[in-house]
Amino acid sequence: MVLGVRLYSALYPSWGPVCLLPRSFASCSGNPASCCTMPRLGLLHGRAWAVLFGQLRRPPGAVCIGAVHSHSQVAEAALATQLKPHQEKSNFIIKTPKGTRDLSPQQMVVREKIIDMVVSCFKRHGAKGLDTPAFELKEMLTEKYGEDSGLIYDLKDQGGELLSLRYDLTVPFARYLAMNKVKKMKRYHVGNVWRRESPTIVQGRYREFCQCDFDIAGQFDPMIPDAECLKIMCEILSGLQLGDFLIKVNDRRILDGIFAVCGVPESKFHAICSSVDKLDKMSWKDVRHEMVAKKGLAAEIADRIGDYVQCHGGVSLVEQMFQDPRLSQNKQALEGLGDLKLLFEYLTLFGIAEKISFDLSLARGLDYYTGVIYEAVLLQPPAHAEEEPLNVGSVAAGGRYDGLVGMFDPKGHKVPCVGLSIGVERIFSIVEQRMKTFGENIRTTETQVFVATPQKNFLQERLKLIAELWDAGLKAELMYKNNPKLLTQLHYCENMGIPLVVIIGGHYTGKSCG
Amino acid sequence: MVLGVRLYSALYPSWGPVCLLPRSFASCSGNPASCCTMPRLGLLHGRAWAVLFGQLRRPPGAVCIGAVHSHSQVAEAALATQLKPHQEKSNFIIKTPKGTRDLSPQQMVVREKIIDMVVSCFKRHGAKGLDTPAFELKEMLTEKYGEDSGLIYDLKDQGGELLSLRYDLTVPFARYLAMNKVKKMKRYHVGNVWRRESPTIVQGRYREFCQCDFDIAGQFDPMIPDAECLKIMCEILSGLQLGDFLIKVNDRRILDGIFAVCGVPESKFHAICSSVDKLDKMSWKDVRHEMVAKKGLAAEIADRIGDYVQCHGGVSLVEQMFQDPRLSQNKQALEGLGDLKLLFEYLTLFGIAEKISFDLSLARGLDYYTGVIYEAVLLQPPAHAEEEPLNVGSVAAGGRYDGLVGMFDPKGHKVPCVGLSIGVERIFSIVEQRMKTFGENIRTTETQVFVATPQKNFLQERLKLIAELWDAGLKAELMYKNNPKLLTQLHYCENMGIPLVVIIGGHYTGKSCG
């Protein structure tokens, strides 16, 4: 039925990726162009004919039925039904679990593009892929997440091992390294993690969400892998065109040093650290109140902390802290400051230093960080020129965790690690929101050709033809009806944005062409 | 440091995808070829020089250090450490949960290729992507899987909803359709499912495994979507080059008809059906014993069933069953036979009829099937010419489930569905086994260029150069050391199969080139 899709593409490359010929072409004349420049339907003397239309440049005179490729209304209608299922059935039991959602075809397309872009960046930096099970032995996850451990999903004890769903991709990676005695590895991992958080759907936070992680394990010279992690974050955030962003950097040792020189008792380091971590959402006044009223810290100690953690700046702030009379007495803080200085040197070589801010308020919630920590935030241009850009939320974060692998190793052998995690769910919401604002439509299928007929009893011919298209590697669809209406078929093409239609008919008894 | 990667590629396209120039090129001479045809290292008068080697065609006389691209031993060693972690630490607690495993970078590469191939086939047939949460409300999964329901993983009751991990991708799809009142949809879904089975790792069965599903929901003319599902299975199994295969086809209505005309009480249909399902692993004698001794069926009824379920053949067997004096009296069986006849007609048009066998022993375990069912098995060429090909296991299966969506709909509205699931884990094992047998190595990274230096104190130059490569979209790596040895760097390239190395040095005081 179809004569040499490849042959014809070669003959008429300007016609685009797909060209179809009537079955009768070979026996009709030597010149395919004359055969196809038929002035009306069914001109050919064979049993079947083909009409090409859509995005192609057509040969002069070729028949065009209907305008294909404006599929705005239908896509919108589909979006409307598929994006908001939750509101409609409050009296039905049928729903997804709290804090989770189905991903519609539209969302899947956006997601695929973003993840492809992130993964290609990870591969550009030489990372290998790795996957770990969705659940771990419960004990693997205990004592790794500090205050957040209560958010871990446990599986029911149905006999056998006690299991928990993974809470992040970092702890399973550390478990993998220790279990396989791997001392050096650069890997990426894209996968879902689960946290029993109170979901605030509007902000793009779910109980099941996807993380894209990149980590470098191994003993290397200081700050080189750390700088690469920050470079990767910059490449991804620039590549996704999410607008202006800033990466806050700090070091756990500097924070600990600050707490020490300010007089925080060591037993309160963790508690005070998580208060500091709230400075991106709360004012210093409120954080100070929490420290003093809830965590029992002396007011003057809190004030001393406040002098430090409200500072942020570039590499000059690092120098300034080196000169700080109190902090420069603390060994840990000095180590952290030394590393940050080196880090800024490398970031300058990478051409990204202006995207980085040394921010003493950055604390990061997770327990396992031991050195440099960082968090990327998107900036919104301020409404008024004199204002600072708005922080519209964290989209990537990470840091150094040199002790985590050792927690799994029976002999405590350490494997230093540094890594980052891209908060793709947040990015999905931003991109979806942007597409909605700009009224962009998304094709949810990639179909290139639709096989249609205006005639009855043509199912057999359609099935034979489409099998040839599939076997030639073409993306093709037809209507699952014995005798569909031509208009219905063309309407489907228009709705789905299918650029090509082959219309077959037959038993025409008129004159030959040419 | 690097002068116009794109510029130089344009000048010398035959050099391959990456061309690097010494910094001094621009000021050296007008002719890049003469600059690079240096007879030995460090000929250029500038601060840095570049050597290209590996898969590129080099300009005559260009320097080549070491042979890159034979990385057999290291890949094997890596495979050995990463594929067999379980045996080594029987006395440690550190492990993955029973029946689960990590996927090593080598396995991830194989997996990615296979899944890409499967998904591209699904897209060729016009399917949209869809994703559902890893867990569902427990009640969504109850009464869907028959005898297998005991294998569902439940989550611990930590307050809130009772949840279970998904057992397949079909039930969540049906839940999605009912929840969103979708009446028509062609979707694919690639995702993990979880079953508390006794894992027999050797056979490639795990408690966590990946499924690749394609389903067509909607009211259409009979057997057209069903035939497409079988076509898809053929395309995928042929495309993956797994050797010869056969797709067994049957119909639940024919099986029910057989049970009815043989005198099985209706209450025993399900139990007898699951006995029949074991005929691919057990002899008829053993299955008959189970029916009679364990399930209390009269021996003569079992014998009558045996006469039917041991039959298999092509479309002629369908005709033969139409003539069967007993079966032709059963309305259900006649419906099934009529549909199978039509199905074979379409399969002939698709050119795949010879791959399909009407097999009356095929029963499929899951409860939700209502019509045609199918299962693809790989065939091994027999050791002796007179023997039949060996069945080495099922790799794809599916069928029609017209009642499942209605079970979720509060008003019981039905949406007829038909679909298939590719057993990719089984396919992964086969491909891995084959690669092992043939000693094939897999690159686990895609790095194109490695930035090396033989000189000390060149980290800054390396970092600047590699940032330029990354920014130009090149996949590049360097050693995270201040002063790595050149041999170590080249050895890494060889081990990792990196085709290009840029070696930079500087402060050369010799004569200019050209």
Short mmCIF file of C-alpha atoms in Angstrom, two decimals, chain B residues 43-354:
data_model
loop_
_atom_site.label_atom_id
_atom_site.label_comp_id
_atom_site.label_asym_id
_atom_site.label_seq_id
_atom_site.Cartn_x
_atom_site.Cartn_y
_atom_site.Cartn_z
CA LEU B 43 55.76 23.36 20.27
CA LEU B 44 53.56 26.41 20.44
CA HIS B 45 55.00 29.64 21.77
CA GLY B 46 52.05 30.45 23.97
CA ARG B 47 51.27 29.55 27.56
CA ALA B 48 49.25 26.45 26.80
CA TRP B 49 48.88 23.80 24.18
CA ALA B 50 46.35 21.16 23.26
CA VAL B 51 46.73 17.64 21.97
CA LEU B 52 43.83 15.82 20.46
CA PHE B 53 43.75 12.11 20.23
CA GLY B 54 41.48 9.13 20.44
CA GLN B 55 38.79 8.46 17.87
CA LEU B 56 39.52 11.62 15.89
CA ARG B 57 41.33 11.72 12.64
CA ARG B 58 44.44 13.61 13.62
CA PRO B 59 46.29 16.05 11.43
CA PRO B 60 49.55 14.45 10.28
CA GLY B 61 52.23 14.65 12.92
CA ALA B 62 49.98 15.58 15.82
CA VAL B 63 51.09 14.13 19.10
CA CYS B 64 49.33 11.12 20.54
CA ILE B 65 50.02 10.08 24.10
CA GLY B 66 48.91 6.60 25.09
CA ALA B 67 46.24 4.47 23.55
CA VAL B 68 42.79 5.36 24.72
CA HIS B 69 39.69 3.19 24.35
CA SER B 70 40.53 -0.31 25.48
CA HIS B 71 38.94 -0.46 28.88
CA SER B 72 38.14 -4.11 29.32
CA GLN B 73 39.83 -5.09 32.57
CA VAL B 74 38.67 -2.19 34.66
CA ALA B 75 35.07 -2.46 33.51
CA GLU B 76 35.12 -6.12 34.44
CA ALA B 77 36.61 -5.42 37.83
CA ALA B 78 33.96 -2.76 38.44
CA LEU B 79 31.25 -5.20 37.35
CA ALA B 80 32.62 -7.83 39.70
CA THR B 81 32.52 -5.54 42.73
CA GLN B 82 29.16 -4.02 41.94
CA LEU B 83 27.09 -6.97 40.81
CA LYS B 84 27.71 -9.32 43.71
CA PRO B 85 27.39 -7.35 46.91
CA HIS B 86 25.02 -9.74 48.66
CA GLN B 87 27.28 -12.72 49.21
CA GLU B 88 30.03 -10.83 50.96
CA LYS B 89 28.46 -9.45 54.11
CA SER B 90 26.39 -12.23 55.56
CA ASN B 91 27.62 -11.18 59.00
CA PHE B 92 26.75 -7.50 58.52
CA ILE B 93 23.35 -6.01 58.82
CA ILE B 94 23.94 -3.70 55.88
CA LYS B 95 21.86 -4.91 52.93
CA THR B 96 18.92 -4.04 50.73
CA PRO B 97 15.52 -5.44 51.76
CA LYS B 98 14.74 -9.03 50.80
CA GLY B 99 13.87 -9.38 47.13
CA THR B 100 15.19 -5.94 46.20
CA ARG B 101 18.51 -4.76 44.83
CA ASP B 102 20.45 -1.71 43.85
CA LEU B 103 20.92 -1.15 40.15
CA SER B 104 24.58 -0.60 39.33
CA PRO B 105 25.67 1.91 36.67
CA GLN B 106 26.18 -0.99 34.23
CA GLN B 107 22.67 -2.24 34.88
CA MET B 108 21.28 1.28 34.58
CA VAL B 109 22.79 1.67 31.11
CA VAL B 110 21.20 -1.59 29.89
CA ARG B 111 17.90 -0.66 31.55
CA GLU B 112 17.85 2.81 30.03
CA LYS B 113 18.37 1.42 26.53
CA ILE B 114 15.64 -1.19 26.87
CA ILE B 115 13.13 1.20 28.41
CA ASP B 116 13.87 3.84 25.76
CA MET B 117 13.16 1.25 23.10
CA VAL B 118 9.90 0.16 24.74
CA VAL B 119 8.70 3.72 25.31
CA SER B 120 9.50 4.75 21.75
CA CYS B 121 7.30 1.89 20.56
CA PHE B 122 4.48 3.04 22.84
CA LYS B 123 4.84 6.56 21.48
CA ARG B 124 4.86 5.23 17.93
CA HIS B 125 1.38 3.93 18.69
CA GLY B 126 0.17 7.31 19.90
CA ALA B 127 0.22 6.74 23.65
CA LYS B 128 0.37 9.54 26.21
CA GLY B 129 2.45 9.31 29.37
CA LEU B 130 0.81 9.03 32.78
CA ASP B 131 2.11 8.53 36.30
CA THR B 132 0.32 7.58 39.49
CA PRO B 133 1.54 7.55 43.12
CA ALA B 134 3.59 4.61 44.40
CA PHE B 135 0.86 3.93 46.96
CA GLU B 136 -2.92 3.91 46.76
CA LEU B 137 -5.63 3.93 49.38
CA LYS B 138 -5.67 0.33 50.59
CA GLU B 139 -9.32 -0.11 49.63
CA MET B 140 -8.56 0.77 45.99
CA LEU B 141 -6.57 -2.44 45.66
CA THR B 142 -8.84 -4.83 47.52
CA GLU B 143 -10.85 -7.37 45.50
CA LYS B 144 -8.85 -6.71 42.36
CA TYR B 145 -6.19 -9.41 42.39
CA GLY B 146 -7.92 -12.59 43.56
CA GLU B 147 -5.64 -15.12 45.25
CA ASP B 148 -2.65 -12.79 44.89
CA SER B 149 -4.04 -10.08 47.20
CA GLY B 150 -1.97 -11.45 50.08
CA LEU B 151 1.16 -10.28 48.29
CA ILE B 152 0.26 -6.59 48.54
CA TYR B 153 2.57 -4.43 50.67
CA ASP B 154 0.65 -2.35 53.20
CA LEU B 155 2.02 0.78 54.83
CA LYS B 156 2.06 1.08 58.59
CA ASP B 157 -0.86 2.92 60.12
CA GLN B 158 0.90 6.11 61.25
CA GLY B 159 -2.37 8.03 61.54
CA GLY B 160 -4.43 9.11 58.58
CA GLU B 161 -5.31 6.96 55.60
CA LEU B 162 -4.54 3.24 55.20
CA LEU B 163 -2.23 2.83 52.24
CA SER B 164 -0.78 0.04 50.12
CA LEU B 165 2.03 0.02 47.57
CA ARG B 166 0.73 -0.47 44.05
CA TYR B 167 0.72 -4.09 42.90
CA ASP B 168 0.54 -3.33 39.20
CA LEU B 169 -0.04 -0.30 36.96
CA THR B 170 -3.42 -1.47 35.66
CA VAL B 171 -5.56 -0.92 38.74
CA PRO B 172 -4.15 2.61 39.31
CA PHE B 173 -4.93 3.35 35.64
CA ALA B 174 -8.52 2.19 36.06
CA ARG B 175 -8.78 4.27 39.25
CA TYR B 176 -7.44 7.28 37.32
CA LEU B 177 -10.00 6.84 34.53
CA ALA B 178 -12.92 6.53 36.95
CA MET B 179 -11.72 9.36 39.18
CA ASN B 180 -11.32 11.78 36.27
CA LYS B 181 -14.31 10.46 34.32
CA VAL B 182 -12.05 9.78 31.34
CA LYS B 183 -13.90 7.64 28.80
CA LYS B 184 -11.17 7.24 26.22
CA MET B 185 -7.41 7.18 26.60
CA LYS B 186 -4.34 5.52 25.18
CA ARG B 187 -1.57 5.79 27.75
CA TYR B 188 1.74 4.23 28.67
CA HIS B 189 3.20 4.04 32.12
CA VAL B 190 6.68 2.95 33.16
CA GLY B 191 7.09 2.46 36.87
CA ASN B 192 7.95 0.16 39.72
CA VAL B 193 5.43 -2.13 41.40
CA TRP B 194 5.84 -4.11 44.60
CA ARG B 195 4.80 -7.68 45.45
CA ARG B 196 5.68 -9.67 48.57
CA GLU B 197 6.57 -12.77 46.58
CA SER B 198 9.14 -15.37 47.58
CA PRO B 199 11.89 -14.00 45.45
CA THR B 200 13.76 -16.38 43.20
CA ILE B 201 16.49 -14.01 42.14
CA VAL B 202 17.94 -16.34 39.52
CA GLN B 203 14.80 -16.15 37.44
CA GLY B 204 14.84 -12.38 37.48
CA ARG B 205 11.89 -12.06 39.85
CA TYR B 206 12.07 -9.39 42.52
CA ARG B 207 9.76 -7.88 45.12
CA GLU B 208 10.31 -4.50 43.53
CA PHE B 209 10.25 -4.55 39.77
CA CYS B 210 9.64 -2.32 36.83
CA GLN B 211 6.65 -2.63 34.53
CA CYS B 212 6.11 -0.97 31.16
CA ASP B 213 2.40 -0.82 30.43
CA PHE B 214 0.39 0.27 27.42
CA ASP B 215 -3.41 0.38 27.58
CA ILE B 216 -6.28 1.51 25.41
CA ALA B 217 -9.44 2.58 27.22
CA GLY B 218 -12.68 3.30 25.40
CA GLN B 219 -15.66 1.86 23.59
CA PHE B 220 -14.50 0.87 20.09
CA ASP B 221 -15.30 -1.65 17.40
CA PRO B 222 -14.26 -5.14 18.51
CA MET B 223 -10.70 -6.42 18.44
CA ILE B 224 -9.06 -3.41 16.73
CA PRO B 225 -7.29 -2.15 19.89
CA ASP B 226 -6.70 -5.74 21.00
CA ALA B 227 -4.90 -6.48 17.73
CA GLU B 228 -2.79 -3.34 18.16
CA CYS B 229 -1.69 -4.53 21.60
CA LEU B 230 -0.43 -7.77 20.08
CA LYS B 231 1.28 -5.82 17.30
CA ILE B 232 3.07 -3.73 19.93
CA MET B 233 4.25 -6.84 21.76
CA CYS B 234 5.66 -8.18 18.48
CA GLU B 235 7.38 -4.92 17.63
CA ILE B 236 9.04 -4.71 21.04
CA LEU B 237 10.14 -8.33 21.20
CA SER B 238 11.48 -8.22 17.64
CA GLY B 239 13.14 -4.86 18.25
CA LEU B 240 14.95 -6.09 21.36
CA GLN B 241 16.35 -9.05 19.40
CA LEU B 242 15.66 -11.53 22.15
CA GLY B 243 15.40 -14.43 19.70
CA ASP B 244 12.32 -16.28 18.59
CA PHE B 245 9.10 -15.77 20.50
CA LEU B 246 5.47 -16.82 20.48
CA ILE B 247 2.38 -15.09 21.79
CA LYS B 248 -0.23 -17.37 23.31
CA VAL B 249 -3.77 -16.08 23.03
CA ASN B 250 -6.96 -17.22 24.72
CA ASP B 251 -10.21 -15.70 25.97
CA ARG B 252 -11.60 -15.78 29.49
CA ARG B 253 -15.07 -16.37 28.04
CA ILE B 254 -13.85 -19.47 26.19
CA LEU B 255 -12.28 -20.80 29.40
CA ASP B 256 -15.50 -20.14 31.33
CA GLY B 257 -17.42 -21.82 28.51
CA ILE B 258 -15.17 -24.87 28.72
CA PHE B 259 -15.63 -25.09 32.50
CA ALA B 260 -19.39 -24.77 32.07
CA VAL B 261 -19.77 -27.44 29.37
CA CYS B 262 -17.41 -29.78 31.23
CA GLY B 263 -19.62 -29.53 34.32
CA VAL B 264 -17.46 -27.46 36.70
CA PRO B 265 -19.70 -25.83 39.34
CA GLU B 266 -19.60 -22.05 38.86
CA SER B 267 -18.27 -21.55 42.39
CA LYS B 268 -15.11 -23.42 41.36
CA PHE B 269 -14.44 -21.49 38.12
CA HIS B 270 -11.76 -19.26 39.70
CA ALA B 271 -9.99 -22.09 41.51
CA ILE B 272 -9.94 -24.32 38.44
CA CYS B 273 -8.83 -21.39 36.32
CA SER B 274 -5.75 -20.86 38.50
CA SER B 275 -4.96 -24.57 38.24
CA VAL B 276 -5.11 -24.34 34.45
CA ASP B 277 -2.83 -21.30 34.68
CA LYS B 278 -0.07 -23.57 35.99
CA LEU B 279 0.08 -25.66 32.81
CA ASP B 280 3.12 -23.71 31.58
CA LYS B 281 5.11 -24.88 34.60
CA MET B 282 3.43 -28.23 35.46
CA SER B 283 2.41 -31.27 33.42
CA TRP B 284 -1.28 -31.94 32.78
CA LYS B 285 -0.99 -34.96 35.06
CA ASP B 286 0.04 -32.78 38.01
CA VAL B 287 -2.53 -30.11 37.22
CA ARG B 288 -5.25 -32.77 36.98
CA HIS B 289 -4.11 -34.13 40.35
CA GLU B 290 -4.41 -30.65 41.88
CA MET B 291 -7.93 -30.24 40.43
CA VAL B 292 -9.13 -33.58 41.73
CA ALA B 293 -7.22 -34.02 45.00
CA LYS B 294 -6.91 -30.43 46.19
CA LYS B 295 -9.86 -28.67 44.61
CA GLY B 296 -12.36 -31.54 44.83
CA LEU B 297 -13.25 -31.76 41.15
CA ALA B 298 -14.71 -35.02 39.82
CA ALA B 299 -12.10 -36.95 37.84
CA GLU B 300 -14.27 -37.22 34.73
CA ILE B 301 -14.83 -33.45 34.70
CA ALA B 302 -11.07 -32.90 34.99
CA ASP B 303 -10.54 -35.29 32.08
CA ARG B 304 -13.04 -33.40 29.95
CA ILE B 305 -11.22 -30.14 30.76
CA GLY B 306 -7.95 -31.85 29.86
CA ASP B 307 -9.23 -32.60 26.37
CA TYR B 308 -9.65 -28.87 25.77
CA VAL B 309 -6.82 -27.17 27.60
CA GLN B 310 -4.14 -29.28 26.00
CA CYS B 311 -5.05 -27.89 22.57
CA HIS B 312 -3.12 -25.17 20.84
CA GLY B 313 -2.90 -24.05 17.25
CA GLY B 314 -3.63 -21.28 14.81
CA VAL B 315 -6.85 -19.85 13.46
CA SER B 316 -7.88 -23.35 12.32
CA LEU B 317 -8.22 -24.32 15.99
CA VAL B 318 -10.69 -21.47 16.38
CA GLU B 319 -12.75 -22.94 13.51
CA GLN B 320 -12.47 -26.40 15.07
CA MET B 321 -13.78 -25.12 18.40
CA PHE B 322 -16.70 -23.48 16.59
CA GLN B 323 -17.62 -26.98 15.40
CA ASP B 324 -17.16 -28.55 18.82
CA PRO B 325 -20.55 -30.10 19.67
CA ARG B 326 -20.44 -29.12 23.34
CA LEU B 327 -18.61 -25.78 23.24
CA SER B 328 -20.73 -24.46 20.36
CA GLN B 329 -23.74 -24.67 22.69
CA ASN B 330 -22.23 -22.12 25.09
CA LYS B 331 -23.05 -18.47 24.42
CA GLN B 332 -19.99 -17.08 26.23
CA ALA B 333 -17.59 -19.40 24.44
CA LEU B 334 -19.13 -18.50 21.08
CA GLU B 335 -18.61 -14.79 21.77
CA GLY B 336 -14.99 -15.43 22.66
CA LEU B 337 -14.45 -17.61 19.58
CA GLY B 338 -16.06 -15.00 17.35
CA ASP B 339 -13.77 -12.31 18.69
CA LEU B 340 -10.69 -14.52 18.33
CA LYS B 341 -11.60 -15.20 14.69
CA LEU B 342 -11.81 -11.47 14.03
CA LEU B 343 -8.59 -10.94 15.96
CA PHE B 344 -6.73 -13.42 13.77
CA GLU B 345 -8.04 -11.61 10.70
CA TYR B 346 -6.51 -8.34 11.93
CA LEU B 347 -3.30 -10.05 13.01
CA THR B 348 -2.95 -11.39 9.46
CA LEU B 349 -3.32 -7.84 8.10
CA PHE B 350 -0.64 -6.72 10.58
CA GLY B 351 1.59 -9.51 9.29
CA ILE B 352 2.05 -11.15 12.68
CA ALA B 353 -0.42 -14.06 12.63
CA GLU B 354 2.37 -16.64 12.50
#
